[in-house]
Coordinates of C-alpha atoms and ligand atoms in Angstrom, one line a residue:
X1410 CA 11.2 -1.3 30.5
X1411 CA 11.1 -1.9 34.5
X1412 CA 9.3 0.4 36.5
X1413 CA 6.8 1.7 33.3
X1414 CA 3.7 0.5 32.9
X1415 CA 2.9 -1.4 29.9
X1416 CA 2.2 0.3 26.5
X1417 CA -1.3 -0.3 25.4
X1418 CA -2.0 -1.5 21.7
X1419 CA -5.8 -1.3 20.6
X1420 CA -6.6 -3.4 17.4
X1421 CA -4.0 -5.8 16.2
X1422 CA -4.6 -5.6 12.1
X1423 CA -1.4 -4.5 9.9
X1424 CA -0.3 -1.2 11.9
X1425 CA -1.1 -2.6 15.7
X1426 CA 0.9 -5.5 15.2
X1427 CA 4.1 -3.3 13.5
X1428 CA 3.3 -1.1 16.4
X1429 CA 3.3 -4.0 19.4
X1430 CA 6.4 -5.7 18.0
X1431 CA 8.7 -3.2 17.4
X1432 CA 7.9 -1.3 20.7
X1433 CA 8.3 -4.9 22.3
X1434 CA 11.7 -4.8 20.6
X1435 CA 12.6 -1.3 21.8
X1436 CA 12.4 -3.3 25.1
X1437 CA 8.9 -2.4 26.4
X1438 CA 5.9 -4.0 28.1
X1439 CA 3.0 -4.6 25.3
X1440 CA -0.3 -5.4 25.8
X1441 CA -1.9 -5.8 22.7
X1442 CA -6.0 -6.4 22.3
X1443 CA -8.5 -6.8 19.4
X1444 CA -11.4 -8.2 19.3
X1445 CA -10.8 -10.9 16.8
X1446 CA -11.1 -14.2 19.2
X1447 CA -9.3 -16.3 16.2
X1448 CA -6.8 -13.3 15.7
X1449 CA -5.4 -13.1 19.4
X1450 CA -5.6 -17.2 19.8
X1451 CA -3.1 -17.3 16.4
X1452 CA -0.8 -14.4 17.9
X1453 CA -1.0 -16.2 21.5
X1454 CA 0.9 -19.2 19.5
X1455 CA 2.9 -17.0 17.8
X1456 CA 1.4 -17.4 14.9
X1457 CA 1.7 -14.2 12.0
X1458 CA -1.3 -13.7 10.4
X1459 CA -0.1 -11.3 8.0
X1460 CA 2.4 -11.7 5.6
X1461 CA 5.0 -8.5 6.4
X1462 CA 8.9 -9.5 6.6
X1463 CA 10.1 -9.4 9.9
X1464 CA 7.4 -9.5 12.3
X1465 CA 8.1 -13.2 12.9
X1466 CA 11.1 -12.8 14.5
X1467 CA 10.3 -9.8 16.5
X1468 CA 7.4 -11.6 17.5
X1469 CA 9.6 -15.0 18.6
X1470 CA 12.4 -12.5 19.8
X1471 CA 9.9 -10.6 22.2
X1472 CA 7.6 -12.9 23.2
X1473 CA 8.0 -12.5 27.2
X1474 CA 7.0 -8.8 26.7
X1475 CA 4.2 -9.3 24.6
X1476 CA 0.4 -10.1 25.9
X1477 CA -2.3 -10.4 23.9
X1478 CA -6.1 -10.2 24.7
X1479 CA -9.5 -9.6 23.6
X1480 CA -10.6 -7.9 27.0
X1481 CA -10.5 -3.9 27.0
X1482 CA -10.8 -4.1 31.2
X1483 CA -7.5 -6.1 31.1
X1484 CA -5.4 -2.7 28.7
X1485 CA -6.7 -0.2 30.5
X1486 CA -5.8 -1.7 33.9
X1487 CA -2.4 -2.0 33.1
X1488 CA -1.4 0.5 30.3
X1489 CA -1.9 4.4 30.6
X1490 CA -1.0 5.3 26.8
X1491 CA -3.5 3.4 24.2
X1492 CA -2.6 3.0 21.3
X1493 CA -5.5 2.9 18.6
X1494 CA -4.7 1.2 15.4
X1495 CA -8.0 0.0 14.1
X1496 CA -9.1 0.7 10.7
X1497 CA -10.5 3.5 9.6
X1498 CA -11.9 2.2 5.6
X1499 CA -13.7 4.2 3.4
X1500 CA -17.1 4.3 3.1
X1501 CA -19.6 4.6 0.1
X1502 CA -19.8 8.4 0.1
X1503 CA -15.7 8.2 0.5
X1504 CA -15.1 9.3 4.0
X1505 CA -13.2 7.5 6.3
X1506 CA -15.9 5.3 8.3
X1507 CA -14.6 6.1 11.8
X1508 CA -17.5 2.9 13.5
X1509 CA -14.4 1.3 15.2
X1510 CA -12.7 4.0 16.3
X1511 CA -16.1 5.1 18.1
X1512 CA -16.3 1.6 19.6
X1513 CA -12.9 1.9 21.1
X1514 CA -13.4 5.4 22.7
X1515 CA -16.9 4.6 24.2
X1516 CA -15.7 1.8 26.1
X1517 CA -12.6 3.9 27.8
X1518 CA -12.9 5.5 31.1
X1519 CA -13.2 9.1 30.8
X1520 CA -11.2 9.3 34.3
X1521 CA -8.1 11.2 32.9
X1522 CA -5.8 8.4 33.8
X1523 CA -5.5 7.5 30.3
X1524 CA -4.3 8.9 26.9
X1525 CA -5.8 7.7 23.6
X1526 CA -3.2 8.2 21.1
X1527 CA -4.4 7.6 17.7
X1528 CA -2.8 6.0 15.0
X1529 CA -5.5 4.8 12.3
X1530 CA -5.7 7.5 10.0
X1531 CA -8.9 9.7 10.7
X1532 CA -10.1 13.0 9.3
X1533 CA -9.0 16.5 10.4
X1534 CA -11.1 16.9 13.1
X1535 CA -11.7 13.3 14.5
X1536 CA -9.7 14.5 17.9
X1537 CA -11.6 17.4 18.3
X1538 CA -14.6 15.4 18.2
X1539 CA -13.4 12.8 20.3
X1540 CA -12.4 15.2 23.2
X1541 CA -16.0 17.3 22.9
X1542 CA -17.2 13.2 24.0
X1543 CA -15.1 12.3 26.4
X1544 CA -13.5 15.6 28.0
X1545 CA -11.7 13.6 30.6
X1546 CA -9.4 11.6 28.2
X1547 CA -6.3 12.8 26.8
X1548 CA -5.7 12.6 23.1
X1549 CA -2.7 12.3 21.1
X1550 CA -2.5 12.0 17.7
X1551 CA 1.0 9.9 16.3
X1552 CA -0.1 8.9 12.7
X1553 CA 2.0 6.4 11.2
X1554 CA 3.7 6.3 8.0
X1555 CA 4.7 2.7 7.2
X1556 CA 4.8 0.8 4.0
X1557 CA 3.7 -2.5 3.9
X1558 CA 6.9 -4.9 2.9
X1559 CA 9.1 -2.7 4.6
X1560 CA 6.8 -1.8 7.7
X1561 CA 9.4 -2.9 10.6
X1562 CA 12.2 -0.9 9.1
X1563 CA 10.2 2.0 8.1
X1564 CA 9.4 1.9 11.7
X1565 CA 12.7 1.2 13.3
X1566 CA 13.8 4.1 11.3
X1567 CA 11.6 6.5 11.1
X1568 CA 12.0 9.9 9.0
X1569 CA 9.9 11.7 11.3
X1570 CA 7.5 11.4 14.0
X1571 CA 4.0 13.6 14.2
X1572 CA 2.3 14.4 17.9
X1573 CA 0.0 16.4 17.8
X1574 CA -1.6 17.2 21.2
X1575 CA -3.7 20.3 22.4
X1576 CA -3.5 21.6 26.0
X1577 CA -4.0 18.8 29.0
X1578 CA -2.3 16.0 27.1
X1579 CA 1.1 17.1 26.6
X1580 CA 1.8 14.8 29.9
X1581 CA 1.0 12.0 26.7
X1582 CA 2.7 13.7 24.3
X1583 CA 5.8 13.9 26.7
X1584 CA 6.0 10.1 26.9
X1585 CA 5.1 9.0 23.6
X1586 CA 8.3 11.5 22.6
X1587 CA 10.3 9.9 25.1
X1588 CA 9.5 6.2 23.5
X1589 CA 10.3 7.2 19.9
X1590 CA 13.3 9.3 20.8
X1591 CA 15.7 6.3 20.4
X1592 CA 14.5 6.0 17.1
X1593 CA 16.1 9.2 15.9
X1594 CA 14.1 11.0 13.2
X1595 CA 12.8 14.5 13.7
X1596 CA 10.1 14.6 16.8
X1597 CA 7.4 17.3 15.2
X1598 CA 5.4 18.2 18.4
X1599 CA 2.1 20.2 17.2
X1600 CA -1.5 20.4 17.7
X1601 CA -3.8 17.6 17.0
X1602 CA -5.5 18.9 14.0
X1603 CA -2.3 19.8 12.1
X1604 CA -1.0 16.3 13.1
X1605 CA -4.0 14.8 11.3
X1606 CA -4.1 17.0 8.5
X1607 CA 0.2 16.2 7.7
X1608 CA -0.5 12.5 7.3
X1609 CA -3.2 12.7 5.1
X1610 CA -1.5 16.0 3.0
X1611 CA 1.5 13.3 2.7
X1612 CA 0.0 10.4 1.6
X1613 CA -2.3 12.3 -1.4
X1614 CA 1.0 14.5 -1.7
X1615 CA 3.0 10.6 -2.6
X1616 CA -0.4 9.7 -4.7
X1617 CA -0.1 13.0 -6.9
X1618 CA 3.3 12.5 -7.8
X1619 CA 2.4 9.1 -8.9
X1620 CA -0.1 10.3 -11.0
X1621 CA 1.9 13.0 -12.3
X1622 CA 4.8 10.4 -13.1
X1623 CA 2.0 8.3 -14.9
X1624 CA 0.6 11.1 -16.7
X1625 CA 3.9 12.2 -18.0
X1626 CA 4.7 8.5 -19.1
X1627 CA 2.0 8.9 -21.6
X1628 CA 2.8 11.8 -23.1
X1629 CA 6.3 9.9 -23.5
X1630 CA 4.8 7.6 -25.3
X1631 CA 3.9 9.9 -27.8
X1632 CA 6.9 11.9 -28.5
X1633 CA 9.4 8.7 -28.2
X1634 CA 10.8 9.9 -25.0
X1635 CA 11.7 7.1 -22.1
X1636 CA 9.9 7.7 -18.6
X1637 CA 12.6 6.1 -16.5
X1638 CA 15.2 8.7 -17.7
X1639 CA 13.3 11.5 -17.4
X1640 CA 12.1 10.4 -13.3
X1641 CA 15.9 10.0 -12.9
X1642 CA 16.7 13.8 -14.6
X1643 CA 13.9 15.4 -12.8
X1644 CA 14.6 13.1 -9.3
X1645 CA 18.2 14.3 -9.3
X1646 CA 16.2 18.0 -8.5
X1647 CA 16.5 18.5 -4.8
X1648 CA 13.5 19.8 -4.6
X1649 CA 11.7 16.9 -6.5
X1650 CA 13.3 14.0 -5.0
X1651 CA 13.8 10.5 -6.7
X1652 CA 10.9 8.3 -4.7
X1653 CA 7.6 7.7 -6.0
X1654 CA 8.4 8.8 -9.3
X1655 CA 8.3 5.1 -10.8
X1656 CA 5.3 5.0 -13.7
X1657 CA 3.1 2.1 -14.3
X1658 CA -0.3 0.6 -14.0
X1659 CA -1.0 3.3 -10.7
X1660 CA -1.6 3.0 -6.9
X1661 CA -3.5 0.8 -4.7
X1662 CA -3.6 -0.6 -1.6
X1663 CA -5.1 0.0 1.7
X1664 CA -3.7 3.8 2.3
X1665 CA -3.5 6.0 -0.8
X1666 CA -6.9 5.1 -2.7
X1667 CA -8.5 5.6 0.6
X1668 CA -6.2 8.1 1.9
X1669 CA -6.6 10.7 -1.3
X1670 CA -10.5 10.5 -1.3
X1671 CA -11.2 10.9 2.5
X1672 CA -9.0 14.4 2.1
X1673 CA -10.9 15.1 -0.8
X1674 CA -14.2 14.2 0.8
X1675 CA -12.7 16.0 4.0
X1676 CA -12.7 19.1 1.8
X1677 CA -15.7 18.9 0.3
X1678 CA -17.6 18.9 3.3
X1679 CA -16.4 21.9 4.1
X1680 CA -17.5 23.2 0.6
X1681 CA -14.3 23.6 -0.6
X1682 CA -13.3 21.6 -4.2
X1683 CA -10.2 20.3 -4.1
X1684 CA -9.7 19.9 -8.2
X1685 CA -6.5 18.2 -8.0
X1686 CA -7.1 15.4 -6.3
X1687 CA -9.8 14.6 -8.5
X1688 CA -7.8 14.6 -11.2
X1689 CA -4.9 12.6 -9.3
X1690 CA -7.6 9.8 -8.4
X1691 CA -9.0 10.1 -12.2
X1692 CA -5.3 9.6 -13.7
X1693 CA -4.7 6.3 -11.1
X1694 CA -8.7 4.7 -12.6
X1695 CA -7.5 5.7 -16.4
X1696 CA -3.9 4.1 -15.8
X1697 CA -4.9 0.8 -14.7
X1698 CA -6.9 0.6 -18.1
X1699 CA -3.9 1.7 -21.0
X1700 CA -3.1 -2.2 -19.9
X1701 CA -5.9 -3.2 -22.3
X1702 CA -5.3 -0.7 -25.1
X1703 CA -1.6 -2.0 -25.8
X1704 CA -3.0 -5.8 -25.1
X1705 CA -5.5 -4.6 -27.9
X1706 CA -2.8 -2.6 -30.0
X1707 CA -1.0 -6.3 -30.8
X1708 CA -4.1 -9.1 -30.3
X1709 CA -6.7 -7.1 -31.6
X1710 CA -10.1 -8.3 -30.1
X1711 CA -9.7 -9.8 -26.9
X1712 CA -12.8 -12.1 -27.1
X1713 CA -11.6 -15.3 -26.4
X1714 CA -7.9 -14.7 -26.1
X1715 CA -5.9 -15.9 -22.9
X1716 CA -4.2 -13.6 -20.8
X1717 CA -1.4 -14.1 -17.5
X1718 CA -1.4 -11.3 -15.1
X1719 CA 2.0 -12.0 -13.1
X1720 CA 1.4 -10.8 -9.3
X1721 CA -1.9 -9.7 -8.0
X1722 CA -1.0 -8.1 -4.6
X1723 CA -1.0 -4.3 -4.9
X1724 CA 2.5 -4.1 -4.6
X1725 CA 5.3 -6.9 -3.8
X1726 CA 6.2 -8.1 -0.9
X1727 CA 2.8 -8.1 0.8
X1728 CA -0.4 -10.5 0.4
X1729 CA -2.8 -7.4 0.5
X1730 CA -5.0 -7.5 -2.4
X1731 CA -7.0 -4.0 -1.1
X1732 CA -7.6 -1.9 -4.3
X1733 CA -4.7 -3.8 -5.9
X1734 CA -4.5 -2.9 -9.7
X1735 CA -5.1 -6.5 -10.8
X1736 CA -8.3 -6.2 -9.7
X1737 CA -9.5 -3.9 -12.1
X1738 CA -7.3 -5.6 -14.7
X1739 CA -9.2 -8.9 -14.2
X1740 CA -12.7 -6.9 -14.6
X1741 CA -11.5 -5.5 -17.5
X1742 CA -10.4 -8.0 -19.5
X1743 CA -13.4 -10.4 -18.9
X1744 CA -15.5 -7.3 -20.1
X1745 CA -13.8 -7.8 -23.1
X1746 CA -14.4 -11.5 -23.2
X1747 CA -10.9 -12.7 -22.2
X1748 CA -9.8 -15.9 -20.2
X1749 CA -7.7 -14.5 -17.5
X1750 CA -5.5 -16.5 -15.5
X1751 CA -3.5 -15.1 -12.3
X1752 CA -0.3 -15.9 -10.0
X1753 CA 0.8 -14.1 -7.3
X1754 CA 3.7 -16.0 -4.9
X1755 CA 1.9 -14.8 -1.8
X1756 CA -1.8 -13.4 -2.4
X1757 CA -3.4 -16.8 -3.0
X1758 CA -5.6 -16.8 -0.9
X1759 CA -7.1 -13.5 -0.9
X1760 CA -7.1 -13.8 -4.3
X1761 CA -9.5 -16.6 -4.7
X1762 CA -11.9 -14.7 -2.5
X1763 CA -11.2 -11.0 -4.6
X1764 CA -10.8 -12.9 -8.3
X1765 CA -13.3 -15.8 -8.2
X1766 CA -13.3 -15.6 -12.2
X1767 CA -9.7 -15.6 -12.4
X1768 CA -8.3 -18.8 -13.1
X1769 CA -5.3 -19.0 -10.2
X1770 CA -2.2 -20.8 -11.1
X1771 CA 0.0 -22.2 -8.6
X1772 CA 3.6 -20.9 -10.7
X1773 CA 4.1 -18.2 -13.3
X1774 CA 5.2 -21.1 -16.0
X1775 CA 1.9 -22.6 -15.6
X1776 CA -0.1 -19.0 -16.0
X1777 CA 1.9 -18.5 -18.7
X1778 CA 1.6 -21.9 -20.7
X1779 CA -0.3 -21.2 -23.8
X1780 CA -1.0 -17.4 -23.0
X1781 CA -1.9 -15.1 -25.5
X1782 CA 0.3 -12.2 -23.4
X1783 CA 1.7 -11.7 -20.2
X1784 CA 0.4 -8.7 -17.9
X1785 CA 3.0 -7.9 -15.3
X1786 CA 1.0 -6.5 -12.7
X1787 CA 3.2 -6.8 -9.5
X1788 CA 6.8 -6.5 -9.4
X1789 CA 7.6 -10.1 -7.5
X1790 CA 11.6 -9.7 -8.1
X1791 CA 10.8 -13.9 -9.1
X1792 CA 9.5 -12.4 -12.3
X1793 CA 12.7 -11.3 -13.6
X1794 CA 14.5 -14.2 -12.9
X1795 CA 12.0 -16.7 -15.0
X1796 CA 13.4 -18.3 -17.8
X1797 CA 12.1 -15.9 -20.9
X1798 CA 13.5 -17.7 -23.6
X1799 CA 12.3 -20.9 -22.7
X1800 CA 8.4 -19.1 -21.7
X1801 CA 8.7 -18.2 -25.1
X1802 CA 8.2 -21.5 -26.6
X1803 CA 5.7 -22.0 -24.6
X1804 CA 3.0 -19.2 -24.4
X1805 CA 0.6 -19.3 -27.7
X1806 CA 2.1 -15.9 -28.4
X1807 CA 4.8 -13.8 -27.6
X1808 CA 3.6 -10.5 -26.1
X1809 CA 5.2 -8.7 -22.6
X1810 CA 2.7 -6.4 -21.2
X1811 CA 5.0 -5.1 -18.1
X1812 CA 3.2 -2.7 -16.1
X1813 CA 5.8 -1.7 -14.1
X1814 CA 8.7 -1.1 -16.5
X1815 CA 10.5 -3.7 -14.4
X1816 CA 11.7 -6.8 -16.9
X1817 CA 14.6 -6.3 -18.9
X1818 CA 13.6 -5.1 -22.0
X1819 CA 16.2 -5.9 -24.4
X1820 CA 16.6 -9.4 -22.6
X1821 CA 12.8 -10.1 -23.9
X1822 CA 12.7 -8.5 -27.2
X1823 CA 16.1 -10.3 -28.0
X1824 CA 14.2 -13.9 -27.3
X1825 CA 11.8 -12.8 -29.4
X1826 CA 9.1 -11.1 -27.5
X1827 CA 6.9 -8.0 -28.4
X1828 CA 7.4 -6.0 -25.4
X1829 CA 5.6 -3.5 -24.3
X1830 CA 6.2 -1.1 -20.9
X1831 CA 4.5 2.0 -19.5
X1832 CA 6.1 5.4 -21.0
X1833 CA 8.7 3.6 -22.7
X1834 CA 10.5 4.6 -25.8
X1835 CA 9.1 1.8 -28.0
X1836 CA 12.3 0.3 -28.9
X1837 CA 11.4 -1.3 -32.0
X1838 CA 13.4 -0.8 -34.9
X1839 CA 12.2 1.1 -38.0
X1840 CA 11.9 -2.5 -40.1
X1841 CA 9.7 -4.0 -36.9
X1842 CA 7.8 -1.6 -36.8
X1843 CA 6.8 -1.7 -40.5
X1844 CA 6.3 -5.0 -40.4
X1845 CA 4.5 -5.1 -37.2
X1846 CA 2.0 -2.4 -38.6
X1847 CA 1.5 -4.4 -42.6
X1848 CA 1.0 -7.5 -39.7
X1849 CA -1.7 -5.4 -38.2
X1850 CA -3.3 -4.2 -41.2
X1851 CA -3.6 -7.4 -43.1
X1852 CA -5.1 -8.9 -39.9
X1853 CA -7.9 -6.3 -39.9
Ligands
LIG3161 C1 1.7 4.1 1.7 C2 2.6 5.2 2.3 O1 3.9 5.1 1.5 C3 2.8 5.1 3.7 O2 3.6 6.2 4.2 C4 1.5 5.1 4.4 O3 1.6 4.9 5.8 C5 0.6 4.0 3.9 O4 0.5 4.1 2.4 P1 1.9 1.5 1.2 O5 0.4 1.6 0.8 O6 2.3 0.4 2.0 O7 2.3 2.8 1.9 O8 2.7 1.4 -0.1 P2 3.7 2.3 -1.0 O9 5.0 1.6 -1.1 O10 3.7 3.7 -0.6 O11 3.0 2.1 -2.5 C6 1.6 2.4 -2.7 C7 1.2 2.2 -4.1 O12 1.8 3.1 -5.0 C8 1.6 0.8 -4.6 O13 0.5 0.3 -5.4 C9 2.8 1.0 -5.5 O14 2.9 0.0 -6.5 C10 2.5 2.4 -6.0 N1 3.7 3.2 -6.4 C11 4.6 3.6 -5.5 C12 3.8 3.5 -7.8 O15 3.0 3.2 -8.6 N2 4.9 4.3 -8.1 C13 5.8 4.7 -7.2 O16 6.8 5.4 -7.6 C14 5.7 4.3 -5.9

């Protein structure tokens, strides 16, 4: 806006670019830097290069108000309030490895002209630090809360927005409030280490009720009871709420995975064991591998057998392959001596860096052609819409493996396929079943 000085937006991965467009949207100055040459030449031409809906435009839409650069000197000469959305990924021992972040503060000026307002996700504790090293500079920190696919909306409309600041930085805080206000959402003004301890206590808070939603989907399994109706009779519970209750082959991507073992980690430094988590991250491993019992339950061995996995990004709408389940699919089944072939609409490319053993095809029909069974890993809304009953002819056997309890069921078993979902009531009828398991037995 005229007469401010220009927002500051420090590392330009997934969350700075959300951050620079939709600030630049809101109608304010944006100068956005990372040091990624190749990165900032691309964005310089407009070019995406991330696949999240939306940014295009904004990026078209806003392009007078958005600069983009590789030089620190040129942010911190024009923008007060720094943004820091570098990455923050986990290291062996499961902390958060904090190298960037440190890079960024030790190349500000410790003048007290400028506020560092941090949005990668750090440890409790990480501003403290930060302020015992460079007493001078104010810090904020404004985690972020977005979901990959839906990152522009979630942060358009936001359900809240976290500042934490301590004493000498409220200045910071004052203006960053001021910027978000439009937004609506509850403004929750608090001190920096509560601010990073609520966006890490919400993202292994999301994770656990995953797991828990998982966990009870197997037990369903065992007493004939249907997963999806019991998420939507215990969702309807105020107090439970109906999101992330959806069962299937577990989490990934670049947040919760990494997310639920820093807080963990964070814990155990202090030698405190935080038991549930470890079971939560436990549950997600164990999920991702029920896939290869119920391939096993109808195939038997899978030495030599041919298997589809249908989407390979960790979750649709995105190409980010980062702890994606089909990763640990793939390993999986070649342990057990399969030929695994993969399609994803968007995750091409990473996945023939992440899946060099995985035979990429370039549709679904073509994974599928003489396929042994289909793994639905993703939930690509393209998947529903194939043409089943024609597939059916076509794969060397009919089996549904849909992780994510999102085909139509009936619509498959009634062309003919064995179907199998995650918590489901089986749905086979007493006869099938008998002659599925005289099938089984005469096979063994
Ligand atoms: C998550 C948080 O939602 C977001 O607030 C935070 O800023 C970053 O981490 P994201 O990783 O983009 O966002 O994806 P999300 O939509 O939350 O899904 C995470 C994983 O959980 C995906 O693999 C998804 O398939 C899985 N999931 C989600 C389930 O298995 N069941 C559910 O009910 C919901």
């Amino acid at each position: 806006m005229s007469g401010e000085r220009p927002i500051g937006v420090i590392g330009v991965g997934w969350v700075g670019l959300v951050t620079a467009t939709c600030f630049a949207d809101m109608g304010h100055e944006v100068i956005a830097m990372d040091i990624d040459a190749a990165k900032i030449r691309s964005l310089s031409r407009r070019e995406v290069p991330i696949h999240e809906p939306g940014i295009e435009k904004l990026l078209e839409r806003n392009a007078d108000r958005l600069t983009f650069t590789t030089e620190m000197e040129a942010v911190l000469e024009s923008a007060r309030l720094l943004f820091c959305c570098v990455d923050t990924p986990p290291t062996y021992s499961g902390d958060a490895d904090l190298s960037r972040v440190q890079a960024v503060v030790s190349q500000l000026a410790d003048d007290g002209d400028h506020a560092l307002v941090m949005k990668s996700t750090v440890p409790s504790g990480t501003g403290r630090a930060i302020r015992r090293d460079a007493p001078g500079l104010s810090y904020v920190s404004c985690p972020e809360f977005l979901k990959e696919g839906t990152a522009v909306e979630d942060f358009l409309h936001p359900d809240r927005v976290v500042i934490g600041a301590d004493a000498g930085a409220e200045w910071a805080a004052d203006q960053i409030e001021a910027i978000y206000r439009p937004l609506g959402g509850e403004i929750v003004r608090t001190d920096v280490a509560s601010a990073e301890m609520i966006k890490l206590a919400a993202n292994a808070f999301l994770a656990t009720k995953i797991s828990f939603i998982n966990e009870i989907a197997n037990v369903c399994e065992e007493v004939g009871a249907d997963v999806t109706e019991v998420a939507r009779g215990m969702g309807l519970d105020k107090r439970i709420g109906p999101s992330f209750l959806r069962a299937g082959v577990g989490y990934g991507g670049s947040c919760f995975p990494k997310d639920v073992s820093a807080l963990k980690q964070l814990a155990g430094n202090t030698g405190y064991h935080f038991q549930l988590l470890t079971a939560v991250i436990e549950v997600n491993e164990l999920q991702k591998r029920r896939v290869i019992g119920k391939l096993e339950k109808h195939l038997g061995s899978l030495a030599g057998k041919t298997i589809a996995l249908l989407g390979l990004a960790f979750k649709p709408d995105t190409d980010d392959m980062r702890e994606a389940s089909s990763l640990v699919l793939a390993a999986r089944l070649h342990g057990e001596g399969a030929t695994v072939r993969g399609y994803d609409p968007v995750a091409e490319r990473p996945a023939s860096e992440l899946l060099p053993s995985v035979e990429l095809s370039g549709s679904a029909e073509e994974a599928l052609e003489g396929a042994d069974a289909a793994v639905l890993v993703t939930e690509w809304p393209e998947f529903a819409e194939l043409d089943w009953e024609a597939l059916r002819e076509r794969m060397g056997n009919a089996l549904v493996v849909d992780g994510r309890n999102f085909l139509d069921a009936q619509r498959l078993r009634d062309a003919g396929f064995a179907y199998e979902g995650i918590g489901l009531a089986n749905g086979e009828s007493d006869e099938a079943r008998e002659a599925r398991e005289s099938a089984e037995a005469g096979s063994r």
